[in-house]
CSV table of C-alpha atoms in Angstrom, one decimal:
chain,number,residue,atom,x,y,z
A,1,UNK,CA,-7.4,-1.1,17.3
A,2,UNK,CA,-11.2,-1.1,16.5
A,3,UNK,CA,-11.2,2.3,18.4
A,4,UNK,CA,-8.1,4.0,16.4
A,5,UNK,CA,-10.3,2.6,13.1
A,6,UNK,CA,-13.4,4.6,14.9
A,7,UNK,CA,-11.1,8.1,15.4
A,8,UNK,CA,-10.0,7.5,11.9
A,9,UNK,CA,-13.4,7.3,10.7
A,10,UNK,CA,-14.6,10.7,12.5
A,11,UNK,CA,-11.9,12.6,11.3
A,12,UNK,CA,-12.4,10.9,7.4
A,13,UNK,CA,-16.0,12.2,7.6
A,14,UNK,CA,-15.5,15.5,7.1
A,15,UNK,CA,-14.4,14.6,3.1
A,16,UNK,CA,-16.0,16.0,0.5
A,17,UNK,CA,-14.2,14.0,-2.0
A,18,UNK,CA,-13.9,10.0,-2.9
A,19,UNK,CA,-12.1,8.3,-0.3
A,20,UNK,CA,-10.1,4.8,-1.1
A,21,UNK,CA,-7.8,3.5,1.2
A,22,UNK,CA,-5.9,-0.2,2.1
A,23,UNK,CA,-5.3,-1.8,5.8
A,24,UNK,CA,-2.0,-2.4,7.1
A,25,UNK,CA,-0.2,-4.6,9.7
A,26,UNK,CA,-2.1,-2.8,12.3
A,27,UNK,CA,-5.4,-2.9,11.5
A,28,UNK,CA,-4.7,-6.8,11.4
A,29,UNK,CA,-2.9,-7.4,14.4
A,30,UNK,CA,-6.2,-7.6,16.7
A,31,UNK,CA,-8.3,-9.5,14.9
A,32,UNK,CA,-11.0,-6.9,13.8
A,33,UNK,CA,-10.6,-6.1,10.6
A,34,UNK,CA,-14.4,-6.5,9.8
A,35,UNK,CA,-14.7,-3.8,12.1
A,36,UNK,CA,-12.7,-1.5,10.9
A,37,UNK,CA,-13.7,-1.9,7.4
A,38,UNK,CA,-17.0,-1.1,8.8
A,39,UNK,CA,-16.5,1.9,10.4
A,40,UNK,CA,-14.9,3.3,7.3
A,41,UNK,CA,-17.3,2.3,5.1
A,42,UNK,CA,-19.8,4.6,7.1
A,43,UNK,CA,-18.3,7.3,6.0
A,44,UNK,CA,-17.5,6.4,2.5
A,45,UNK,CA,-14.0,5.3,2.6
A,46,UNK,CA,-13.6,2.7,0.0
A,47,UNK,CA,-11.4,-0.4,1.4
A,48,UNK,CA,-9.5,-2.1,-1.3
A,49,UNK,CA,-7.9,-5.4,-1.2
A,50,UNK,CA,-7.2,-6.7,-4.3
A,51,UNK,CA,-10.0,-4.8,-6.0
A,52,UNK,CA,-10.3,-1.1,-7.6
A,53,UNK,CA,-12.1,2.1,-7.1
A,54,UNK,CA,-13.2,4.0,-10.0
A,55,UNK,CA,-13.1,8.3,-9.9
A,56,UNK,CA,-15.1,9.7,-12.9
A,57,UNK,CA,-13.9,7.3,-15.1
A,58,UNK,CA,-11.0,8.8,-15.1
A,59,UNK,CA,-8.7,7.7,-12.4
A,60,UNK,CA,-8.4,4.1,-11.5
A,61,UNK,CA,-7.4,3.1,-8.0
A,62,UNK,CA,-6.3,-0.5,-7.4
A,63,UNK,CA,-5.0,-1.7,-4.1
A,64,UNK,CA,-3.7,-4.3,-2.1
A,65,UNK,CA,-2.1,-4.9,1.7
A,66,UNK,CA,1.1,-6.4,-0.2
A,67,UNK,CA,3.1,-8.0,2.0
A,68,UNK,CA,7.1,-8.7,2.5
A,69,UNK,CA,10.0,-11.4,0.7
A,70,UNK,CA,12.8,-9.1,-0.6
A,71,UNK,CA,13.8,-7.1,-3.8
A,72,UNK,CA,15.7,-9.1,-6.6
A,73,UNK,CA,17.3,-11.2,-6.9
A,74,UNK,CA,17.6,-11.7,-2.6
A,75,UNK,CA,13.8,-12.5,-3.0
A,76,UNK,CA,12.7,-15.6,-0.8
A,77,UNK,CA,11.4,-18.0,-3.2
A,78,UNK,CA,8.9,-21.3,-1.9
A,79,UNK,CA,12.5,-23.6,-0.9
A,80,UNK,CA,12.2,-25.8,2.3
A,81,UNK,CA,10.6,-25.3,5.4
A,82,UNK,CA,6.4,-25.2,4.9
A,83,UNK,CA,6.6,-22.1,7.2
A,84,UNK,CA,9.1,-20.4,4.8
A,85,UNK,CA,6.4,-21.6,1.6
A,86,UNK,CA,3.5,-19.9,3.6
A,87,UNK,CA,5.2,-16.5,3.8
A,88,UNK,CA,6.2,-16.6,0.1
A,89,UNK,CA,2.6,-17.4,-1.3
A,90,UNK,CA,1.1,-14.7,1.3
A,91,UNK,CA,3.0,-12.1,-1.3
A,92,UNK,CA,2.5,-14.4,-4.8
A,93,UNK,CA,-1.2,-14.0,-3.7
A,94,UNK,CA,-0.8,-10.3,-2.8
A,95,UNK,CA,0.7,-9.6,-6.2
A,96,UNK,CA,-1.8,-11.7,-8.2
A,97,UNK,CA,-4.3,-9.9,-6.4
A,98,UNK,CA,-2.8,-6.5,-7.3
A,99,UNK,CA,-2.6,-7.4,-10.7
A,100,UNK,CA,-6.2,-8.6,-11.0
A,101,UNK,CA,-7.5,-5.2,-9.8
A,102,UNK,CA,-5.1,-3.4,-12.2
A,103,UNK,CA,-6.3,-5.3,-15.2
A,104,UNK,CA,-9.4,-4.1,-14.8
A,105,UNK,CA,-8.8,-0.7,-14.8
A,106,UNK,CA,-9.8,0.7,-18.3
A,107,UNK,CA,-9.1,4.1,-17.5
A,108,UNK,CA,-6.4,7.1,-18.6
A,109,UNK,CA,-4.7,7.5,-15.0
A,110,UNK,CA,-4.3,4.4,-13.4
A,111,UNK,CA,-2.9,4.6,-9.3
A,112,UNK,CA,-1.7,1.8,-6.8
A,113,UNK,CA,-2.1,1.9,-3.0
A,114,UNK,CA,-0.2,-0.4,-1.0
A,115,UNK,CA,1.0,-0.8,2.4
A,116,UNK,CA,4.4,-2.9,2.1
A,117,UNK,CA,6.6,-1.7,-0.6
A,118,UNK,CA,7.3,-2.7,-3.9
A,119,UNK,CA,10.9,-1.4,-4.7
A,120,UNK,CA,13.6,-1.3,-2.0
A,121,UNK,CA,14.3,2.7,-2.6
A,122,UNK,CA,11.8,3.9,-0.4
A,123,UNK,CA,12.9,1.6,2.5
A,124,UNK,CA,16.7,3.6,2.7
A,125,UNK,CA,17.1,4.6,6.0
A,126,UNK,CA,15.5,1.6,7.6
A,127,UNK,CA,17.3,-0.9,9.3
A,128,UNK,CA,18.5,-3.0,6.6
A,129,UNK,CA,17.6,-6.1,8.7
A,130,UNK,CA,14.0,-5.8,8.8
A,131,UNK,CA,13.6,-4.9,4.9
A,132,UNK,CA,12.7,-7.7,3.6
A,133,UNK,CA,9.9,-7.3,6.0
A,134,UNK,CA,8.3,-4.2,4.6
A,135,UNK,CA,7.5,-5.3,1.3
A,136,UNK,CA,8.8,-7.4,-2.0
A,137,UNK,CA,10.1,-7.0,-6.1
A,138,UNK,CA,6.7,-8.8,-6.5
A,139,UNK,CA,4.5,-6.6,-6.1
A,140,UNK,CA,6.5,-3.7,-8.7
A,141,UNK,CA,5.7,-6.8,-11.5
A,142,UNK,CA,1.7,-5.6,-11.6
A,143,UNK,CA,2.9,-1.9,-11.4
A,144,UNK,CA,5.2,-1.9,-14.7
A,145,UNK,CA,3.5,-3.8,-16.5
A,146,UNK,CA,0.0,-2.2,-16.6
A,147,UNK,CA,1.6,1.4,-16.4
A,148,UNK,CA,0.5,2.9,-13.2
A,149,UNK,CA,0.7,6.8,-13.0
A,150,UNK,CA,1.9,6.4,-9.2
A,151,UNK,CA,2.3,4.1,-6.1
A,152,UNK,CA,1.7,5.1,-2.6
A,153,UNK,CA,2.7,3.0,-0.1
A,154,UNK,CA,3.1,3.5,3.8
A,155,UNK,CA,4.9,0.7,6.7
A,156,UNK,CA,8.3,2.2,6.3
A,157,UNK,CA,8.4,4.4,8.8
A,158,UNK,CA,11.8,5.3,8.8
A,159,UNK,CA,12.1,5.0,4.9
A,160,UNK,CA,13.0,7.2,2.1
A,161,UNK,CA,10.0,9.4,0.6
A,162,UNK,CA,10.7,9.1,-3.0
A,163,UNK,CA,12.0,6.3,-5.6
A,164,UNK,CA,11.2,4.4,-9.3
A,165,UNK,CA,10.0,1.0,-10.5
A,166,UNK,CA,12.3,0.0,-13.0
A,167,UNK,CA,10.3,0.9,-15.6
A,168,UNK,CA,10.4,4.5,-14.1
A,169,UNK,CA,6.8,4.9,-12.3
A,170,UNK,CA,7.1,7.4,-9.1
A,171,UNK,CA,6.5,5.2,-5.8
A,172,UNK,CA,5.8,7.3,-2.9
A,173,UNK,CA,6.4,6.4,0.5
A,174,UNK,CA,3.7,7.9,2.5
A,175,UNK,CA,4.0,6.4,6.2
A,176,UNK,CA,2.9,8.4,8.9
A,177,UNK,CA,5.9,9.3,11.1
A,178,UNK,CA,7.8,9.8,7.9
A,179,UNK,CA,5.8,12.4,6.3
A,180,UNK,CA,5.6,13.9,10.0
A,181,UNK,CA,9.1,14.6,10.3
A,182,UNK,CA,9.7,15.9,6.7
A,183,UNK,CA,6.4,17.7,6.9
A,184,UNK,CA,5.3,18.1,10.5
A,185,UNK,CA,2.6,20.9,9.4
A,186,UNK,CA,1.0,18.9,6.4
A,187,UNK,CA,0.8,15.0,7.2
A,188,UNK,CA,-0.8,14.4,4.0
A,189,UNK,CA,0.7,14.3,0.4
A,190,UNK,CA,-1.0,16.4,-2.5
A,191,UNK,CA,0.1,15.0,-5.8
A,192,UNK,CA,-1.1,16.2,-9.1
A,193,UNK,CA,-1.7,13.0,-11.2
């Protein structure tokens, strides 16, 4: 996984603009996230993780891994097993986390970038056994109530590109294979914020 981070990093190099970014499943599956975060950071690619990235003091970036636990009112809540508690603070902390990095955001356009979800829209199209696995209601709490502009969010591969928080903000569902087989010419999204 190190050496996908090192690719990554080559190709990021050739930016001429602020780079922020957030890890995902992947990156942590082999244990070297320090090295990943390294390699990025060579080439200027701001990791967030429950902190915030400031453009010109006018956009405010803040961003977080997330994690999963449902949508709703089917979200797993801390009941029984100490496994089952574990998995349920892993996305309280995420969203407290997200939350802290959004409050200190003082700026006009405020952004989230995520790697699980936050609403259940974007995950249409997935298997609707694994959703509770790509992302949680919890972390949409942060996003309405300090008014981001926008959410981007990737893990769904199979997902739906587009959908709201309920207090309206656009979440974006930016996964790789996803935007490759709506887009196969432009894996990237260009939003206007």
């Amino acid at each position: 996984m190190w050496d996908e981070g090192k690719v990554l990093a080559e190709e990021l190099s050739a930016l001429r603009v602020p780079c922020a970014a957030v890890l995902g499943n992947h990156d942590y599956e082999h244990g070297q996230v320090k090295e990943i975060c390294a390699e990025l950071a060579k080439v200027g690619v701001h990791i967030l993780d429950g902190d915030h990235f400031i453009f010109e003091k006018v956009l405010g970036i803040a961003g977080v891994k997330g994690f999963g636990g449902g949508f709703g009112n089917a979200t797993l809540q801390a009941f029984g097993e100490g496994q089952t508690k574990s998995f349920v603070q892993e996305a309280v902390t995420e969203s407290l986390k997200l939350e802290a990095a959004m409050s200190h955001l003082d700026t006009p356009k405020k952004v989230v970038i995520m790697h699980y979800s936050p609403i259940p829209e974007t995950l249409e199209g997935e298997n609707i056994e694994i959703r509770p696995f790509l992302g949680t209601s919890r972390l949409a709490m942060p996003i309405d109530h300090y008014r981001a502009e926008a959410v981007f969010h990737g893990h769904a591969h199979h997902g739906t590109r587009e959908g709201k928080t309920r207090a309206g903000i656009p979440v974006y569902n930016v996964a790789m294979p996803l935007m490759a087989k709506h887009t196969p010419d432009q894996r990237f999204a260009l939003m206007e914020i």
